[in-house]
Short mmCIF file of C-alpha atoms in Angstrom, two decimals:
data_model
loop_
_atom_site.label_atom_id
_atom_site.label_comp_id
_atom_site.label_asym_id
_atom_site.label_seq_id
_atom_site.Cartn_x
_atom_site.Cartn_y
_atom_site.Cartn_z
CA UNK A 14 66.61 -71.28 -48.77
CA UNK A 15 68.91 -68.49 -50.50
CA UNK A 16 71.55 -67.60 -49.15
CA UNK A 17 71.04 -64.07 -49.56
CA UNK A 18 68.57 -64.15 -47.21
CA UNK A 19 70.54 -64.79 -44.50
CA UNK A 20 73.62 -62.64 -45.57
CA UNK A 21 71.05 -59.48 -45.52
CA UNK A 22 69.77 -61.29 -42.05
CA UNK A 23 73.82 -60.89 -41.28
CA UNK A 24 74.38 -57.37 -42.39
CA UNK A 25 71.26 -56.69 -40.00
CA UNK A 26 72.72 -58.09 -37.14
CA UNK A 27 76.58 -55.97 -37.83
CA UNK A 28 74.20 -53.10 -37.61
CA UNK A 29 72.45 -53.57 -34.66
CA UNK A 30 75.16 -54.79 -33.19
CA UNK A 31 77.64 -51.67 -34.13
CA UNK A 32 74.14 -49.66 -32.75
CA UNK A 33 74.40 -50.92 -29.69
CA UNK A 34 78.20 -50.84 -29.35
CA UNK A 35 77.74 -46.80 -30.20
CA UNK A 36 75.31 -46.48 -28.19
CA UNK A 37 77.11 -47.79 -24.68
CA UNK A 38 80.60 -46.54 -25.55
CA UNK A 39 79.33 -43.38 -27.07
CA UNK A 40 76.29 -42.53 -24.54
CA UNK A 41 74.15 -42.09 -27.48
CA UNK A 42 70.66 -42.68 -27.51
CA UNK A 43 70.07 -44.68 -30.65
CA UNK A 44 66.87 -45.88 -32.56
CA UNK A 45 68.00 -49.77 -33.45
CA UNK A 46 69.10 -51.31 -30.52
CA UNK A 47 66.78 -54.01 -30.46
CA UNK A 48 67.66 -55.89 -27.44
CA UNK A 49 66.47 -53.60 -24.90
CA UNK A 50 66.83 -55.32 -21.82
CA UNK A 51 69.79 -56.87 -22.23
CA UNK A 52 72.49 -54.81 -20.50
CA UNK A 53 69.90 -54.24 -17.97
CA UNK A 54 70.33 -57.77 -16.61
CA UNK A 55 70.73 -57.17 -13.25
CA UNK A 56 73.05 -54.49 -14.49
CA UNK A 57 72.09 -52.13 -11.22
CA UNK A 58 70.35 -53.09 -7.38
CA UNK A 59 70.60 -50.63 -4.59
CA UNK A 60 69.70 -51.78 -1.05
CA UNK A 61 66.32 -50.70 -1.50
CA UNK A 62 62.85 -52.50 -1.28
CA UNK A 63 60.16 -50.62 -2.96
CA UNK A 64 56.10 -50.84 -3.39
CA UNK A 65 54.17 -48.50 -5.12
CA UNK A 66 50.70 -47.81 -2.63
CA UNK A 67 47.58 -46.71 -4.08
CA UNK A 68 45.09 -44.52 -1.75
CA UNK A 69 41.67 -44.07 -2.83
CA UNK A 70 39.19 -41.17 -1.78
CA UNK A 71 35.22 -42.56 -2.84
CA UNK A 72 32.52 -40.37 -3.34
CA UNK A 73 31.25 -41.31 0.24
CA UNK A 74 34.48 -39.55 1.53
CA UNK A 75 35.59 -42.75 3.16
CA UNK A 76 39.94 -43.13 2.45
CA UNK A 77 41.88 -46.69 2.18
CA UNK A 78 44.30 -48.14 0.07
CA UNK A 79 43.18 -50.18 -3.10
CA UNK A 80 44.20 -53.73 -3.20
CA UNK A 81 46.09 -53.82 -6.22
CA UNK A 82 46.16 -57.94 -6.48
CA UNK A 83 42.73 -58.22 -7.70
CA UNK A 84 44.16 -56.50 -10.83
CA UNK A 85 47.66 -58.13 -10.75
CA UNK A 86 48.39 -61.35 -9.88
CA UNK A 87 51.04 -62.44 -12.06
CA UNK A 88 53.93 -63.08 -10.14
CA UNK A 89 56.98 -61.12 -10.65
CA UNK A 90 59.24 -60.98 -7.74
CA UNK A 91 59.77 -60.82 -4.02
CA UNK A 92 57.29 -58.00 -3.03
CA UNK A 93 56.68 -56.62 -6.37
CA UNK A 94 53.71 -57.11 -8.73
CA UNK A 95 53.51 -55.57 -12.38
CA UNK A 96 52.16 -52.40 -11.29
CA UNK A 97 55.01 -52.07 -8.85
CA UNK A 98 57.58 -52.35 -12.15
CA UNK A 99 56.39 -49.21 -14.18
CA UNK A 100 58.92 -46.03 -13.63
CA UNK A 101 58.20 -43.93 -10.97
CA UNK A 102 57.83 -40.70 -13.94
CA UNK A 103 54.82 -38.34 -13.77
CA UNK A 104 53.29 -40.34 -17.22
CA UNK A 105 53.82 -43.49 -16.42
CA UNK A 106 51.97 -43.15 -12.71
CA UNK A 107 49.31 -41.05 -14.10
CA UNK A 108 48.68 -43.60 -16.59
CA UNK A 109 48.23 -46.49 -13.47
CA UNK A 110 46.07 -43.90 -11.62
CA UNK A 111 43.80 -43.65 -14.38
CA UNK A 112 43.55 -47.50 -15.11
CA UNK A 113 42.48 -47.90 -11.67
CA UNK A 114 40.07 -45.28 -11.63
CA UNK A 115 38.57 -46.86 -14.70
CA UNK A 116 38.79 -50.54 -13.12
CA UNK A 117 37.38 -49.96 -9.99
CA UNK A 118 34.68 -47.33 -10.95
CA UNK A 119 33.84 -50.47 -13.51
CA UNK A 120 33.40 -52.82 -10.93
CA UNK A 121 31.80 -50.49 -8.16
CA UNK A 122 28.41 -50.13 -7.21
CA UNK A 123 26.91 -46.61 -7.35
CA UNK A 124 27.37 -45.34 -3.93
CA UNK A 125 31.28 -46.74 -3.88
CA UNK A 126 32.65 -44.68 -6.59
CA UNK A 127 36.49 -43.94 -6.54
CA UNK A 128 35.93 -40.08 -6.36
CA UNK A 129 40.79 -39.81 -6.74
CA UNK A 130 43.65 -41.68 -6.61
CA UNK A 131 46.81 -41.00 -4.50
CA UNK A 132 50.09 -42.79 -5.64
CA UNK A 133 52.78 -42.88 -2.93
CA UNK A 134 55.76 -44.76 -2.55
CA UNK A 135 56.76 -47.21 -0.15
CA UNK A 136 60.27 -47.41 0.73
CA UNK A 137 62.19 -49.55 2.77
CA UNK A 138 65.84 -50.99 3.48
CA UNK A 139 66.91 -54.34 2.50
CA UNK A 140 68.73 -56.72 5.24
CA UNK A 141 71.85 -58.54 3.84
CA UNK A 142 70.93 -61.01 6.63
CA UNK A 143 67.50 -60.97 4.90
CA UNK A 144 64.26 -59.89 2.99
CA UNK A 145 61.11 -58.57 4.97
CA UNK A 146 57.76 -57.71 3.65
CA UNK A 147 56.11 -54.45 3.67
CA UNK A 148 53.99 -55.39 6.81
CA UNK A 149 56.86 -56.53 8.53
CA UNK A 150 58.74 -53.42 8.96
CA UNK A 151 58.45 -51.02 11.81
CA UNK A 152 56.63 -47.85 10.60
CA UNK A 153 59.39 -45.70 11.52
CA UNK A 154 61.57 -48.03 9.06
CA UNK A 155 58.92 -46.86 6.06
CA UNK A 156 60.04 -43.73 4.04
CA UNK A 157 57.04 -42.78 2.08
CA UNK A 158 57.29 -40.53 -1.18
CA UNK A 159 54.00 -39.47 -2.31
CA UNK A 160 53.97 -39.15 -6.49
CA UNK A 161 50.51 -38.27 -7.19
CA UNK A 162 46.66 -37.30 -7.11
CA UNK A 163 44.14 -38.15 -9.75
CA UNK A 164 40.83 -36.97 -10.32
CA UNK A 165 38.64 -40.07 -11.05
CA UNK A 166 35.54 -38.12 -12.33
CA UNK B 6 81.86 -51.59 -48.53
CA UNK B 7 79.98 -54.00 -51.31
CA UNK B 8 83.60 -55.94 -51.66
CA UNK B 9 84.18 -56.30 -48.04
CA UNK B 10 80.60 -58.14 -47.28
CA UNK B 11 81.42 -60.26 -49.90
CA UNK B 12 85.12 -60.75 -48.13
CA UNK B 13 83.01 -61.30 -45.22
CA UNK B 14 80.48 -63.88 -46.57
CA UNK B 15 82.79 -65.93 -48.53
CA UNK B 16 84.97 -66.71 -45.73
CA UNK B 17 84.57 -70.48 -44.55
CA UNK B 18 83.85 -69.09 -41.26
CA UNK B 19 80.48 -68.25 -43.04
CA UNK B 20 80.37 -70.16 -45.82
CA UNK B 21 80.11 -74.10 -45.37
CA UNK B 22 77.97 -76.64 -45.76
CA UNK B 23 77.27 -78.53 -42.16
CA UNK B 24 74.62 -81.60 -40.89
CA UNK B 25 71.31 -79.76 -39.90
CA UNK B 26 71.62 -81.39 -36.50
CA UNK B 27 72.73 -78.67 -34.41
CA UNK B 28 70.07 -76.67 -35.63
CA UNK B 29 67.05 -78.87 -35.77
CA UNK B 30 68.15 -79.44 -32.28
CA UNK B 31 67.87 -76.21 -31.19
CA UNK B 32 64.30 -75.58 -32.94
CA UNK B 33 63.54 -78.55 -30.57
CA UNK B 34 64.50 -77.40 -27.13
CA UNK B 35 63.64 -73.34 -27.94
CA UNK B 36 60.50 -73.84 -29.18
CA UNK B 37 60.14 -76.23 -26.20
CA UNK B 38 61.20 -73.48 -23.92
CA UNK B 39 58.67 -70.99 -25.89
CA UNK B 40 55.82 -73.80 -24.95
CA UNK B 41 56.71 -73.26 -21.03
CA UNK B 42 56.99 -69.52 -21.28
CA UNK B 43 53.27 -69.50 -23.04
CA UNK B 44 51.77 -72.08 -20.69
CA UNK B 45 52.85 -70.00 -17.72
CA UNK B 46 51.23 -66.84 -19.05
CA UNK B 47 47.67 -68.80 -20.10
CA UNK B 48 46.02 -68.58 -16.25
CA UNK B 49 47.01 -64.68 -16.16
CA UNK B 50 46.07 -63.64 -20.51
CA UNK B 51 43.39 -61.12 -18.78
CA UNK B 52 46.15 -59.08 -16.82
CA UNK B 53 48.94 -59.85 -19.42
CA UNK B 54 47.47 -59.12 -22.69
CA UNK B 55 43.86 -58.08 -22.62
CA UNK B 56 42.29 -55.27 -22.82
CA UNK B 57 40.94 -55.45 -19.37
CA UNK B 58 44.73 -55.51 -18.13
CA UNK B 59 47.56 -52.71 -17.69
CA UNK B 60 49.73 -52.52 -20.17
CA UNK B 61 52.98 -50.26 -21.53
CA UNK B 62 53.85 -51.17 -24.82
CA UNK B 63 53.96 -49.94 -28.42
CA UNK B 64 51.01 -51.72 -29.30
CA UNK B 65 48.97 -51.68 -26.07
CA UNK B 66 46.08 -50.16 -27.79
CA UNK B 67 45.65 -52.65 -29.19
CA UNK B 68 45.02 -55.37 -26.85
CA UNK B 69 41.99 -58.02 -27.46
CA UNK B 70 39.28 -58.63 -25.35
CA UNK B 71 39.91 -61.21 -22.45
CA UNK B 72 38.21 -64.38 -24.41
CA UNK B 73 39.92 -63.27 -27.59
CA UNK B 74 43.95 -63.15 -25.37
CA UNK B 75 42.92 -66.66 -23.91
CA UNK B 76 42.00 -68.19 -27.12
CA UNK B 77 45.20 -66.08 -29.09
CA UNK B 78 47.93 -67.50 -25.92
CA UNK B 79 46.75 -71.28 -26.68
CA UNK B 80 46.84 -70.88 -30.02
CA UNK B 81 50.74 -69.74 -29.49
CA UNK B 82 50.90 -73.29 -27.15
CA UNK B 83 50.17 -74.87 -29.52
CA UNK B 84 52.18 -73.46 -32.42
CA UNK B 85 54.69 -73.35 -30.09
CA UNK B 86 54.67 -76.98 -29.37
CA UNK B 87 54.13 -77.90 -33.50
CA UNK B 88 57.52 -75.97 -34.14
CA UNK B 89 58.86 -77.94 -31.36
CA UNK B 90 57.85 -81.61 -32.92
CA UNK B 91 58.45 -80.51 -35.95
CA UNK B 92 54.62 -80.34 -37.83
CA UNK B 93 54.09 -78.21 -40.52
CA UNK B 94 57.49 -76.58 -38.95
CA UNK B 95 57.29 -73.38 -41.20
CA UNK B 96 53.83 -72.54 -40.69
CA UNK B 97 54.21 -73.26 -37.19
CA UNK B 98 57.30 -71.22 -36.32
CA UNK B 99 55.49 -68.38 -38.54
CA UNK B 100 52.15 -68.13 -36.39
CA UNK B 101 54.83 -68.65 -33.19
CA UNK B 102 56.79 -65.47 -34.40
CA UNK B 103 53.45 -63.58 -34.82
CA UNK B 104 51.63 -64.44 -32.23
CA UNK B 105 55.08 -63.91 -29.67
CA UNK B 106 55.55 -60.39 -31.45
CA UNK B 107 52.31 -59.19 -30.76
CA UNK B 108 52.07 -60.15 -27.39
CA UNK B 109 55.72 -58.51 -26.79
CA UNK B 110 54.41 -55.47 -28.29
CA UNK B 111 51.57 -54.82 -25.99
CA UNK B 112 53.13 -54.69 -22.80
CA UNK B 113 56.85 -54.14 -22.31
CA UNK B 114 56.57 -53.92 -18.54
CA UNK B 115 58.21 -57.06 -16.93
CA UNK B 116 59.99 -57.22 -19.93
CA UNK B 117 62.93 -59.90 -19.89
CA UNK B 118 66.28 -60.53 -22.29
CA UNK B 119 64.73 -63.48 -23.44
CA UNK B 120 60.81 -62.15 -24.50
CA UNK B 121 63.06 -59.85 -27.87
CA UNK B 122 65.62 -62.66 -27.91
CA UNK B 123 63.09 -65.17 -28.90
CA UNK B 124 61.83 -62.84 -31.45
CA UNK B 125 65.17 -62.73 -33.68
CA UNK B 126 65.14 -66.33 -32.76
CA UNK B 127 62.31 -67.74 -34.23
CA UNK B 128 62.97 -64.97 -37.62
CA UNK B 129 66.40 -67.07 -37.99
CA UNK B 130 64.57 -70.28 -38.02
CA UNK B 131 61.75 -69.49 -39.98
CA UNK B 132 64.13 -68.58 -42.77
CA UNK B 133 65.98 -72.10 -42.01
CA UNK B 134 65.59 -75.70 -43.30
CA UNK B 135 65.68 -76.58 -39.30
CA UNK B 136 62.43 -79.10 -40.25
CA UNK B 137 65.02 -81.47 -42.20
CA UNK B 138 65.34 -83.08 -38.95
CA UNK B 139 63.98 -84.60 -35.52
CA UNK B 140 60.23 -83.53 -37.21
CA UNK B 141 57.12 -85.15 -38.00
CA UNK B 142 57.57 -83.58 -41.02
CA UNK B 143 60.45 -85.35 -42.09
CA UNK B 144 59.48 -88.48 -40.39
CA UNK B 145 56.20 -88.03 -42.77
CA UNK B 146 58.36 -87.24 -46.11
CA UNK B 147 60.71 -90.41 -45.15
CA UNK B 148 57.89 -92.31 -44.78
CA UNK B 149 55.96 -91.08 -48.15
CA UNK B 150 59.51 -91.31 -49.72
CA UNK B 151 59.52 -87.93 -50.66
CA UNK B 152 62.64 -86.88 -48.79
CA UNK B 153 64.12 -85.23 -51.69
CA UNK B 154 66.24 -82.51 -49.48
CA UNK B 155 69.49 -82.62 -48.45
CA UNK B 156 70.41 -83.05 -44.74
CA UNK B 157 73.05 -80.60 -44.78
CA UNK B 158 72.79 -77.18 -45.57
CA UNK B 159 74.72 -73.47 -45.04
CA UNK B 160 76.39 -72.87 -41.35
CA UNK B 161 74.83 -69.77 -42.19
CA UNK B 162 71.57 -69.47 -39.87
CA UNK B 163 73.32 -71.48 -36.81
CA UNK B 164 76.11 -68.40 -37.08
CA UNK B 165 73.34 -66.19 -37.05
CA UNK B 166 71.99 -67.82 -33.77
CA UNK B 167 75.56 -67.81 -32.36
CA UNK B 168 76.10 -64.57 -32.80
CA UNK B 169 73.21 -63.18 -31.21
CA UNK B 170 73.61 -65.60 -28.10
CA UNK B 171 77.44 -64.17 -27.95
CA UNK B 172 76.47 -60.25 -28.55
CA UNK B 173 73.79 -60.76 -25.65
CA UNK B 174 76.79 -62.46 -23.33
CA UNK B 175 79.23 -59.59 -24.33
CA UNK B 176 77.46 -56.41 -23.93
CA UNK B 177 76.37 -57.27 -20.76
CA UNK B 178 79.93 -58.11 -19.71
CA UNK B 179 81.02 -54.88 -21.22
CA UNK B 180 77.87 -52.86 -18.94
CA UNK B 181 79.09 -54.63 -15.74
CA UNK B 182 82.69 -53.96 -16.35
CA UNK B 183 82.09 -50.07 -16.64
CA UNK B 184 79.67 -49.85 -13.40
CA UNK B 185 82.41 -49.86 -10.63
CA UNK B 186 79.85 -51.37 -8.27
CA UNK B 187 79.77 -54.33 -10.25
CA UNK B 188 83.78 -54.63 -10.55
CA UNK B 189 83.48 -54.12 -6.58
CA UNK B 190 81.21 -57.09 -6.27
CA UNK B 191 78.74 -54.86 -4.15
CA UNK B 192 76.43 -55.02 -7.08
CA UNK B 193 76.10 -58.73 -7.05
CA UNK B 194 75.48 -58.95 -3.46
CA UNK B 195 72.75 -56.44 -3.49
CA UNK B 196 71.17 -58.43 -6.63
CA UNK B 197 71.10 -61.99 -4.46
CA UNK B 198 68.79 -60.11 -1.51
CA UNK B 199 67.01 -57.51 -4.23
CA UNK B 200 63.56 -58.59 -4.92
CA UNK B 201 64.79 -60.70 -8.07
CA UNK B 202 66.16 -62.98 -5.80
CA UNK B 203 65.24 -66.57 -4.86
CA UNK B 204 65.00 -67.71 -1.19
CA UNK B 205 68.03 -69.61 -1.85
CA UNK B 206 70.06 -66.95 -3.48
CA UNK B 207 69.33 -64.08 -0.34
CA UNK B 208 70.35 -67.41 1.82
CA UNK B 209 73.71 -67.15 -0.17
CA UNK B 210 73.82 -63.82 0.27
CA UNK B 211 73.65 -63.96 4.22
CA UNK B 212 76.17 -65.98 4.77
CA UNK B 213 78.78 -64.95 1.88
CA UNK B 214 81.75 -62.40 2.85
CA UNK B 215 82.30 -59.42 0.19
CA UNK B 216 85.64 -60.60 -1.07
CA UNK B 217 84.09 -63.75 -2.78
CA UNK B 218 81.04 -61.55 -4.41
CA UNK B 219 84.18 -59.08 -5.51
CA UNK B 220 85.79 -62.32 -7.43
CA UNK B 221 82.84 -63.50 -8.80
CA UNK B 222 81.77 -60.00 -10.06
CA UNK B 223 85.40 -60.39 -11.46
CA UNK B 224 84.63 -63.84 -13.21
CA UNK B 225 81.11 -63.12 -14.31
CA UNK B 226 82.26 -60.32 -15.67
CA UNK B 227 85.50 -61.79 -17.53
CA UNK B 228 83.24 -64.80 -18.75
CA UNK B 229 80.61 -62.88 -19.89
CA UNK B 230 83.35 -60.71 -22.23
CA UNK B 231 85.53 -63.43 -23.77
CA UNK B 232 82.41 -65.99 -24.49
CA UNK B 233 82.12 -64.57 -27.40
CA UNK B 234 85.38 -65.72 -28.63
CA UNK B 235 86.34 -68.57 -26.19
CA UNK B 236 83.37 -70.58 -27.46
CA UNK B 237 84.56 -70.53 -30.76
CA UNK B 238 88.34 -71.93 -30.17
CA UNK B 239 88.14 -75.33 -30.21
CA UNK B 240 90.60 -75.54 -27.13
CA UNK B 241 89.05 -73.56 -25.33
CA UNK B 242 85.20 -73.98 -26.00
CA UNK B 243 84.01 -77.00 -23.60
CA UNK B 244 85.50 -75.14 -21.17
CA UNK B 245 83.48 -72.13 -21.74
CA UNK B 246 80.37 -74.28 -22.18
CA UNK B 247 81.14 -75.61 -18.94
CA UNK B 248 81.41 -72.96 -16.92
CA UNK B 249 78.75 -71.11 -18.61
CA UNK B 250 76.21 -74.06 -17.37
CA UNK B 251 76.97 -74.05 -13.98
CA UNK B 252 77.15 -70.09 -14.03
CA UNK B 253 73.28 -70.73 -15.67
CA UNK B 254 72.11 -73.06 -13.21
CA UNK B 255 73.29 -71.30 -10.23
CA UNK B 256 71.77 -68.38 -11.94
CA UNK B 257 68.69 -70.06 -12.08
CA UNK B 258 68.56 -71.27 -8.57
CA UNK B 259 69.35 -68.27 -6.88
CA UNK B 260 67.52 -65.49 -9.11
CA UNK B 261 64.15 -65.14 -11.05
CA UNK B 262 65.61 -64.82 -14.57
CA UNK B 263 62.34 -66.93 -16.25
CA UNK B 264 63.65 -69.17 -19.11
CA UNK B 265 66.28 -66.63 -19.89
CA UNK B 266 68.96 -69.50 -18.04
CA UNK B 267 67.42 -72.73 -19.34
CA UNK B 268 67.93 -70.69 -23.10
CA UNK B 269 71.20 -70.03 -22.10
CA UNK B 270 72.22 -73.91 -21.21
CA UNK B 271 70.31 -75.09 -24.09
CA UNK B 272 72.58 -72.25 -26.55
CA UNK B 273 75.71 -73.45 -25.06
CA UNK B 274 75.08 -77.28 -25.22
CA UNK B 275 73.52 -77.02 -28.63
CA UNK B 276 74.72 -74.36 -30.73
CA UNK B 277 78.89 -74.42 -29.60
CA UNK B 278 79.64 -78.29 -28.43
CA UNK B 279 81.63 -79.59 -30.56
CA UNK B 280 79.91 -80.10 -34.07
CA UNK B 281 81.39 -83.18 -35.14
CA UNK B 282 81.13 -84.38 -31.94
CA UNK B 283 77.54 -83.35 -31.41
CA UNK B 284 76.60 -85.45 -35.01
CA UNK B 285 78.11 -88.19 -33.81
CA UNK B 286 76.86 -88.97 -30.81
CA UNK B 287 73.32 -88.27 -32.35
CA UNK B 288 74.51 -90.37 -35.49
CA UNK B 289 74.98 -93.23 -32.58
CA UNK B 290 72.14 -92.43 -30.17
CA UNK B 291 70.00 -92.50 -33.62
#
């Protein structure tokens, strides 16, 4: 193989590399960092559990929360599903709200129509002495932060 | 600018002819590695990369149907698995890059290190002659007597491999070493009961007082800034290679990183021991 090949493979690399350096030192947001994720390697944790809880209102009026595992199932962490790892940012929900509105209404019969979505979050503190599930905390333990409602129809 | 990337590339540093070992080596156990990662996304293609799934990612529009995912995820097995032996290495690391690029670019949640690591990766070693050895391929042309290619070649794309496994090591050293709850280890002992962590690692974490997380924030953090040039001082590199495998394998045990540690390990052992060393022992074990 030429060698020029991997000497413009090289130059790539100083690039990105300088990119990236610019972009931490400097604060900059910049285009060609390529390796996204890698600073965020357990760069960050707060004491914090958190699970994103979706409420849905059917056509019949009846309320309850939509069991998200049917949809995601792929495991991912302690207490935390894909769905769960999506920022918390008005776009980013809305987009989940609307993929279960779509999902559900697929898979619905015609009287059990998701009518809206409600996307609240679950919040809860962590134990050094150890982990405990959503169901396992006290109520009064359970901040809740609702996010948003989305029409279905 | 011209003159000084030629200073650059004609330095011995990046300009030698080495054995293809170290390299064909690492094709091996990465592509290996890129096998696993595949075969543990195959039961969950619908969610992952279909278009019945959620997705985030630049290309999420474009997602297949759920047959169409299945059928695309064991085709990247088994390319996967083809770079790994070794058959029809080029055209198997190709459809491995393509197939791996596409899936990264549909969904970007979950997102790990290793899924745009494994992208430059496999770019590196598609440009590479790492076929020349532990391959069918070569087994094939030895046998057919048509190995007319040398067995040595430019240091060039294991540098290339070296120096994106030591960029990802130092910039995440030099994140952790400006975030003052990392240097205060309180970081580190949030991570090990966070929900990244293992039973065994939030077991750790109960018992452990704050001063030890504060010195191993302190050593993590020192580590993961002078890897990048302790690995390539010969007095000091098994040294680094050790410690960075028992950092890995902790890691590993005590956190959900994915293959992300086992790449690690595999970089260390494969890419940094010794060179001379590394030939001869497979020159022996051979």
């Amino acid at each position: 193989m030429n060698k020029n090949i991997y000497k413009v493979f090289f130059f790539i690399f100083l690039v990105l590399i300088f990119s990236d350096f610019l972009t931490y030192t400097l604060k900059m947001p910049w285009p060609l960092s390529f390796w996204r994720r890698q600073w965020f390697m357990f760069s960050y944790s707060n004491d914090k559990l958190s699970r994103l809880l979706v409420l849905g209102k059917f056509e019949n009026g009846k309320q309850e929360g939509i069991a998200m595992e049917r949809w995601f199932s792929y495991f991912v962490g302690f207490e935390t599903s894909r769905y769960n790892e999506i920022s918390r940012g008005q776009e980013s929900l809305g987009q989940l709200a609307t993929y279960v509105c779509r999902q559900y209404n697929q898979e619905a019969g015609p009287k059990e129509k998701l009518k809206s979505v409600s996307i609240v979050s679950a919040v809860w503190s962590n134990q050094k002495s150890g982990r405990q599930k959503l169901e396992e905390v006290p109520k009064k333990d359970v901040r809740l932060y609702p996010h948003l409602v989305k029409s279905c129809l | 600018m011209i003159s000084l990337l030629n200073k650059i590339f004609n330095n011995p540093f990046l300009d030698k002819d080495v054995p293809l070992f170290s390299l064909c080596l690492f094709r091996v156990g990465f592509c290996l590695l890129l096998c696993a990662q595949s075969l543990t996304w195959l039961p969950y293609t619908k969610e992952l990369f279909s278009n019945q799934g959620f997705h985030q990612g630049a290309l999420s529009m474009y997602a297949l149907s759920p047959v169409l995912a299945k059928i695309l995820c064991i085709v990247l097995i088994a390319a996967a698995f083809l770079s790994a032996i070794g058959f029809k290495t080029r055209g198997a690391l190709l459809a491995t890059l393509i197939i791996w690029t596409y899936f990264f670019s549909i969904d970007f949640i979950n997102e790990k290190a290793f899924h745009s690591i494994a992208i430059l990766d496999l770019l590196i070693l598609v440009f590479s002659p790492c076929y020349v050895r532990f391959s069918v391929d070569d087994w094939l042309n030895a046998k057919n007597k048509q190995r007319d290619y040398p067995l040595s070649g430019s240091i060039m794309p294991l540098r290339l491999l070296q120096l994106q496994f030591c960029q990802v090591y130092f910039f995440s050293g030099l994140f952790k070493l400006m975030s003052k709850d990392w240097v205060s280890g309180h970081t580190l002992s949030q991570i090990l009961t966070s929900r990244w962590a293992t039973d065994f690692g939030v077991w750790i974490a109960s018992w452990t007082p704050d001063a030890v997380f504060y010195f191993a924030s302190v050593i993590i953090i020192l580590y993961e800034l002078f890897a990048s040039l302790g690995l390539f001082i010969p007095q000091t590199r098994n040294y680094f290679i050790i410690f960075g495998i028992i950092f890995h394998a902790l890691t590993l045990s005590a956190l959900y990183v994915g293959y992300l540690g086992l790449y690690c390990i595999l970089g260390l052992i494969v890419l940094f021991f010794d060179q001379k060393r590394l030939n001869d022992f497979i020159a022996r074990a051979a």
